[in-house]
mmCIF file of C-alpha atoms in Angstrom:
data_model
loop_
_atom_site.group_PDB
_atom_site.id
_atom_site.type_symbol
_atom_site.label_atom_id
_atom_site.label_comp_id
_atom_site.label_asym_id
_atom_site.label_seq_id
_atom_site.Cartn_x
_atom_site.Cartn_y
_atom_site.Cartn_z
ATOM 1 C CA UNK A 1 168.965 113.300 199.723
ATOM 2 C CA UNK A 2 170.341 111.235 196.936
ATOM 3 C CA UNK A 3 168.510 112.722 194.058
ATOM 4 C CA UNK A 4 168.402 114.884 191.237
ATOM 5 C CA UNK A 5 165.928 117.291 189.488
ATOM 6 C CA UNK A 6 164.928 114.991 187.083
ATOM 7 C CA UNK A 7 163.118 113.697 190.285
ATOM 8 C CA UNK A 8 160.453 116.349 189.290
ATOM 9 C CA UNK A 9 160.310 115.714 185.645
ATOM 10 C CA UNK A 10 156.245 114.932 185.965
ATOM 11 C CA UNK A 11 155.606 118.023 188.397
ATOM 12 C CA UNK A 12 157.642 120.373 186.266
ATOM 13 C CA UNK A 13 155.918 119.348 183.017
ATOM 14 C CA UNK A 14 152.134 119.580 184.838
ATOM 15 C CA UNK A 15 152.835 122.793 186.385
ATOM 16 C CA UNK A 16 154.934 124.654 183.658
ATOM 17 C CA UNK A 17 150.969 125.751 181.931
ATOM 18 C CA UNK A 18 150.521 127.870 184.813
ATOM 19 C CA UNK A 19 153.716 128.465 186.724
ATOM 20 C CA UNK A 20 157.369 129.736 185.787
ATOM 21 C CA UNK A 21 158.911 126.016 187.405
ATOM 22 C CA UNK A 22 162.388 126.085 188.702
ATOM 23 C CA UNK A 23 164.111 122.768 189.525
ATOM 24 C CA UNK A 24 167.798 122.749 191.297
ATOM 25 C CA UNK A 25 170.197 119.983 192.343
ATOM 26 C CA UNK A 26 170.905 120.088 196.052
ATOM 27 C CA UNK A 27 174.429 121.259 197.376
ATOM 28 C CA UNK A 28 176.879 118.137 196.824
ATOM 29 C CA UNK A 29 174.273 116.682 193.875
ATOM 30 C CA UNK A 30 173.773 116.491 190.214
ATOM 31 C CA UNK A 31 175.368 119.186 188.668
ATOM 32 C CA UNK A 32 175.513 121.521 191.776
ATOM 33 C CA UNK A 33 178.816 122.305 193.272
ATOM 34 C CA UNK A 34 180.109 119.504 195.675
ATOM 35 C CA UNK A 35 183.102 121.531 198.137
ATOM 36 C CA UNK A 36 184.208 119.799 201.397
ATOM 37 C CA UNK A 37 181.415 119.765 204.087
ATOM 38 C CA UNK A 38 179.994 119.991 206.620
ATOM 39 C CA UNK A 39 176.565 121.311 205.212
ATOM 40 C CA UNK A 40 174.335 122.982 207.175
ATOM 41 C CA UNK A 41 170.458 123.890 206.467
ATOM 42 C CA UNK A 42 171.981 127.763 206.518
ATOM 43 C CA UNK A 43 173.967 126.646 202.922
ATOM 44 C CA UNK A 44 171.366 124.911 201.527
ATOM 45 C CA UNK A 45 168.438 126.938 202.022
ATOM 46 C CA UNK A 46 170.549 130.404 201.103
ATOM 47 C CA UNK A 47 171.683 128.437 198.160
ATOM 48 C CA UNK A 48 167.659 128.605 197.371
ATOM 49 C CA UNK A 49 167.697 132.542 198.277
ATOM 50 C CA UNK A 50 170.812 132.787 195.635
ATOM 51 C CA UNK A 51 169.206 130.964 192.991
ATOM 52 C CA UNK A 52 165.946 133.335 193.453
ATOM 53 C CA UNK A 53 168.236 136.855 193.616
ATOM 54 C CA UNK A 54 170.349 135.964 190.548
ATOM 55 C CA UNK A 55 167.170 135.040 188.474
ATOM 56 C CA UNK A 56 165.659 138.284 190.318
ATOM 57 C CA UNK A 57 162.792 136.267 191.530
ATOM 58 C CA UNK A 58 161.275 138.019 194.626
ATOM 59 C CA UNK A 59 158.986 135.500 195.452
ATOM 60 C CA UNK A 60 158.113 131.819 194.792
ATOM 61 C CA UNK A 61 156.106 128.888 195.823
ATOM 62 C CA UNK A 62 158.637 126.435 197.409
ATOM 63 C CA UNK A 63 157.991 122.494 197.204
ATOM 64 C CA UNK A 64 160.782 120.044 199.107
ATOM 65 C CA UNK A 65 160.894 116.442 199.297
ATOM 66 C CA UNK A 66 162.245 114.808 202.721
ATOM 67 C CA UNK A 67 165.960 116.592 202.683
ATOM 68 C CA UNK A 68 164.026 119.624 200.424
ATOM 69 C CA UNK A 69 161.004 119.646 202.576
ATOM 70 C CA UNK A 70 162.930 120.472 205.641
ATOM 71 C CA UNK A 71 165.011 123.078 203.416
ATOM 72 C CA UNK A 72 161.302 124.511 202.731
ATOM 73 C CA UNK A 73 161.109 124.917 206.747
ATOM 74 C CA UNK A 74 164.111 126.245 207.186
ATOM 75 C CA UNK A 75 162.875 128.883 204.926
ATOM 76 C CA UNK A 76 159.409 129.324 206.190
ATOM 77 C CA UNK A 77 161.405 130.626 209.569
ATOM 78 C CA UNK A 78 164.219 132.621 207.776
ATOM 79 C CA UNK A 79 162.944 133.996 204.527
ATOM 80 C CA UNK A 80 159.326 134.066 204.989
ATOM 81 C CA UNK A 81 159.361 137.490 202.911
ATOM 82 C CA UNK A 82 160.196 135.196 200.074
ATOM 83 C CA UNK A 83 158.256 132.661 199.757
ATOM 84 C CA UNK A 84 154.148 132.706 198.779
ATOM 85 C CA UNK A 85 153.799 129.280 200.079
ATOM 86 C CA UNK A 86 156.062 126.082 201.281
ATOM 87 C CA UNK A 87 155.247 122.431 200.541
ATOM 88 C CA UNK A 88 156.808 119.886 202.888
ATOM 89 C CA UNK A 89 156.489 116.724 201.550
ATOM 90 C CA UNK A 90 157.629 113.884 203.041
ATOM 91 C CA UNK A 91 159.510 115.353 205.706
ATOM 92 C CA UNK A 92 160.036 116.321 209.220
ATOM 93 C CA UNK A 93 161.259 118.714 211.928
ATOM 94 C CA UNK A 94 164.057 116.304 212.618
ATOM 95 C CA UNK A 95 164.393 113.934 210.462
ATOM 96 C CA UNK A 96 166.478 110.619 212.026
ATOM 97 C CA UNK A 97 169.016 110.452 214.409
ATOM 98 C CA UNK A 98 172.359 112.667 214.892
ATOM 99 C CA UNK A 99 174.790 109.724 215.825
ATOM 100 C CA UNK A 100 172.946 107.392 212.361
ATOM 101 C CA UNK A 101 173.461 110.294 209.996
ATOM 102 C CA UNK A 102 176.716 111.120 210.934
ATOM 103 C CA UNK A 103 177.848 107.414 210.823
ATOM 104 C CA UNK A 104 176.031 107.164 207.194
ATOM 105 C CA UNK A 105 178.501 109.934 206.557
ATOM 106 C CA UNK A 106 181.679 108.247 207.583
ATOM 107 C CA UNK A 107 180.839 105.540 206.124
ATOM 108 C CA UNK A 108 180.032 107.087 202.713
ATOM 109 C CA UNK A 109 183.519 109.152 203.222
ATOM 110 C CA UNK A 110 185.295 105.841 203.749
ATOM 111 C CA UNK A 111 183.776 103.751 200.972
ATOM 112 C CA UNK A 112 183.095 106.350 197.981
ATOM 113 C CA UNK A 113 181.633 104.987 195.046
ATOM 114 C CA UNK A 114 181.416 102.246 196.317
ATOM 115 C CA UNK A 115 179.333 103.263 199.416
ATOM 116 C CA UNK A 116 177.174 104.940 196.769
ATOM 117 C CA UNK A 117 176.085 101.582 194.730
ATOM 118 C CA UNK A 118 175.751 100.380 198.501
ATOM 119 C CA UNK A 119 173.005 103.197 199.134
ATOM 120 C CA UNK A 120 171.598 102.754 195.919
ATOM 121 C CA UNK A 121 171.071 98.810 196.007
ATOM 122 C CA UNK A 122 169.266 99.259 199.601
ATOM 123 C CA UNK A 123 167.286 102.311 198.524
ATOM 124 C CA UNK A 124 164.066 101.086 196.992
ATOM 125 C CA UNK A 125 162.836 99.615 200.141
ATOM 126 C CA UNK A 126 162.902 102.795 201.697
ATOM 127 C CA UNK A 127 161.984 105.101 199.003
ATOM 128 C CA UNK A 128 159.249 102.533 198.081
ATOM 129 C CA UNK A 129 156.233 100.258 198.691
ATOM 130 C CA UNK A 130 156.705 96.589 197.776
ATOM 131 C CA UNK A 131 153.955 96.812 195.249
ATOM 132 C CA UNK A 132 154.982 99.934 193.442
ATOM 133 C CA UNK A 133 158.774 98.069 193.268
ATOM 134 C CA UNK A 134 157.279 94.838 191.514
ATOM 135 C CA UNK A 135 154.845 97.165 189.139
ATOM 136 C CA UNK A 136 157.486 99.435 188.300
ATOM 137 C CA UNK A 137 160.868 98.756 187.877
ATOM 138 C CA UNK A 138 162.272 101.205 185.395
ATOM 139 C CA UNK A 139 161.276 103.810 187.584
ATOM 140 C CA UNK A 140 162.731 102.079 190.868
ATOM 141 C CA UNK A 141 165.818 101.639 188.769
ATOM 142 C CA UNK A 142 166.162 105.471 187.539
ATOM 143 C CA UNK A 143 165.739 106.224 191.097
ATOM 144 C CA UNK A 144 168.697 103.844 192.012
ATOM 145 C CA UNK A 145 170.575 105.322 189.004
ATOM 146 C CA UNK A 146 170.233 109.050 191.141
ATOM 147 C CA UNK A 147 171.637 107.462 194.641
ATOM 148 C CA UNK A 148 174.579 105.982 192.564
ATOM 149 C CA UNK A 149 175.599 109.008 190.669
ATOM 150 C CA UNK A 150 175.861 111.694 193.337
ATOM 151 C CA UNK A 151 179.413 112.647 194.768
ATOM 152 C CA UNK A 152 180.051 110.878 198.054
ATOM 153 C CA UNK A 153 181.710 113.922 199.719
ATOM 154 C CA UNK A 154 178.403 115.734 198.854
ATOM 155 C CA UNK A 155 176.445 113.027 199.786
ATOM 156 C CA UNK A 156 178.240 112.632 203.340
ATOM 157 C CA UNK A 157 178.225 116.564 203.903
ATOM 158 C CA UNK A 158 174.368 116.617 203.419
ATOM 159 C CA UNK A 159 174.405 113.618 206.119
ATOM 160 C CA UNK A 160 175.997 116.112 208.388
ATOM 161 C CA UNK A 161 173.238 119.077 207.621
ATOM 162 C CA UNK A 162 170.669 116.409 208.851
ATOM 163 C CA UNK A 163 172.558 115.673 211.714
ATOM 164 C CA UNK A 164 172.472 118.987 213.271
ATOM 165 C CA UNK A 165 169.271 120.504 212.203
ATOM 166 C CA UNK A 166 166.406 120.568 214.328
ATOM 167 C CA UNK A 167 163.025 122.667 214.036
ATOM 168 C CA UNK A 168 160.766 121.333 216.074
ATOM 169 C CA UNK A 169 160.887 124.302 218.100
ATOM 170 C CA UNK A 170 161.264 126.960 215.859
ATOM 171 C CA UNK A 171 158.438 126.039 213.207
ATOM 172 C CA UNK A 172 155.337 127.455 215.400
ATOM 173 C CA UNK A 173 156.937 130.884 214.511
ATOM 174 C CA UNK A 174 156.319 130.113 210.125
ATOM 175 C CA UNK A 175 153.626 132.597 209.050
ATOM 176 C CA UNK A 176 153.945 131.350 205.398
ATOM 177 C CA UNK A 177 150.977 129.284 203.670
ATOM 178 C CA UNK A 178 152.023 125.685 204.131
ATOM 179 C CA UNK A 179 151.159 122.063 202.713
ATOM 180 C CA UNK A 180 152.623 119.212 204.500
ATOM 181 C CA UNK A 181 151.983 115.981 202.491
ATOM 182 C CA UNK A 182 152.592 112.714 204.186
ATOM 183 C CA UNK A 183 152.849 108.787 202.495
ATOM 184 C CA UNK A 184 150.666 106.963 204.231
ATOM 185 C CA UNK A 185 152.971 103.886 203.995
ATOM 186 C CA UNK A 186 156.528 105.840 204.529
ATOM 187 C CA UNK A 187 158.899 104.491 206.910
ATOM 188 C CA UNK A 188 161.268 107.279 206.849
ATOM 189 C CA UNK A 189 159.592 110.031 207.626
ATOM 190 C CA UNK A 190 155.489 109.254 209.074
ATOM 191 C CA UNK A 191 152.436 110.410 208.769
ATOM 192 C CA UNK A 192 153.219 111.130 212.401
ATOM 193 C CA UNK A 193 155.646 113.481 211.462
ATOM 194 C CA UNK A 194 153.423 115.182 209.354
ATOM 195 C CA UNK A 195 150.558 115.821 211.954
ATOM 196 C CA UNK A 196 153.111 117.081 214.459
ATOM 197 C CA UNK A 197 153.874 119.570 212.154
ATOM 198 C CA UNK A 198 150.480 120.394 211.334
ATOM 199 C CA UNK A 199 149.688 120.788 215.210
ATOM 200 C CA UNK A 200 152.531 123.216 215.624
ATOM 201 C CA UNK A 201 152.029 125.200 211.935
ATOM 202 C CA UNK A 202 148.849 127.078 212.405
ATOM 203 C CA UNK A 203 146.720 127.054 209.342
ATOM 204 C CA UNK A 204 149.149 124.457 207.762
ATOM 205 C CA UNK A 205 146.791 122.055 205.481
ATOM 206 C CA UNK A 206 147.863 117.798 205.883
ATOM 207 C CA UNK A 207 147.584 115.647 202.837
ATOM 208 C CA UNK A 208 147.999 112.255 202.909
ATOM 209 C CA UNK A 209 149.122 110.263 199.662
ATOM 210 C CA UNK A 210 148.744 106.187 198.757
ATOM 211 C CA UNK A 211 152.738 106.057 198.748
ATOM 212 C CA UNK A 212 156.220 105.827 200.644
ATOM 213 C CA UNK A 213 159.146 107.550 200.711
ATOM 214 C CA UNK A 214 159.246 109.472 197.037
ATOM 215 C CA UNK A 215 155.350 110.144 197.292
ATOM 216 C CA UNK A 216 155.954 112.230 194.207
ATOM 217 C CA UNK A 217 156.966 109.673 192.176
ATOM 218 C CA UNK A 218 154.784 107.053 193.538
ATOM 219 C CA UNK A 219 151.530 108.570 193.491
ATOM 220 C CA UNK A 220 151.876 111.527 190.953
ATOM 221 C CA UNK A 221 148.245 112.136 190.723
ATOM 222 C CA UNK A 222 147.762 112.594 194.223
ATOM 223 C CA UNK A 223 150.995 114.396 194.944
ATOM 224 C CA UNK A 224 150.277 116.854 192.100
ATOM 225 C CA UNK A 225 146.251 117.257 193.088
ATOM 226 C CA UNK A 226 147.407 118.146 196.150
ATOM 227 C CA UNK A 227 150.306 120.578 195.598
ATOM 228 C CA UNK A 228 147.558 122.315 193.270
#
């Protein structure tokens, strides 16, 4: 949520030896189409099923960040034909509350750009640890450049997919090979999280990673060792 592809620059360009990598902007992001919400987890996980068909891609490895890890859920239980493994980084079952994400979205809706920069000036303390934010700030700040940039109408609809969706049930039922990697210092979404998905995914792996929010970006090498 928040974030473009170029969030995977360092994963695309360590993976591309071996793999065919595909990188997408989310519904309401980047370059990706931005129409009136609500969003739901439906949209934005058969937006991942369109990209495969048109590219006639039968199967892939999927790999989701927070918003894209529970997308990589939402597949595990509705297009498990399709994918050969899904890595949920970051993420949960739920992910925050109904009545906080759907105020985030009014209050996007109400402010625009504006509400964007807003986002983007508070963002580093959750997408980061203190330390990585002092040692590197041109990376912090291309992060905030993402937040700022993305269409507040999109934004605010994807606010509304996270309000409704809720797994937590319906996740014992993935069959699908999957990697759940946690930050050990994330705020957002816990290394809690990640073990109560691990209980309830049998023969899930757990990977913990020295970082917060954007573990991929934090701790490359130990995001990218992992994913491997």
């Amino acid at each position: 949520l928040g974030t473009t592809f170029e969030m995977w620059d360092a994963q695309a360009q360590t993976f591309a030896s071996q793999y065919r990598v595909l990188r997408y902007d989310t519904r309401g992001h980047g370059g990706s189409v931005a129409n009136a919400g609500p969003y739901s987890f439906a949209q934005l996980g058969g937006d991942v099923l369109a990209i495969l068909d048109t590219l006639g891609i039968e199967q892939a490895h999927f790999c989701g960040i927070s918003m894209g890890g529970l997308t990589g859920l939402w597949l595990g239980v509705n297009a498990a034909k399709r994918m050969r493994s899904i890595t949920v980084a970051n993420s949960a079952a739920k992910i925050g509350a109904e009545a906080a994400w759907k105020d985030r979205a009014a209050q996007v809706r109400a402010n625009g750009a504006a509400g964007m920069q807003a986002l983007a000036d508070s963002s580093p303390g959750r997408w980061f640890t203190e330390s990585f934010i002092a040692a590197q700030p041109a990376t912090v700040q291309r992060a905030q450049s993402w937040i700022a940039s993305i269409n507040p109408e999109g934004y605010a609809s994807c606010c509304e997919a996270l309000a409704q969706e809720d797994l937590r049930a319906a996740i014992a039922g993935i069959s699908t090979p999957t990697l759940l990697i946690a930050g050990s210092s994330d705020p957002v979404t816990t290394v809690a999280d990640a073990e109560a998905m691990h209980a309830a995914i049998m023969g899930s792996e757990l990977a913990a990673v020295p970082a917060s929010h954007l573990s991929n970006l934090e701790a490359p090498q130990a995001f990218d060792l992992a994913l491997a």
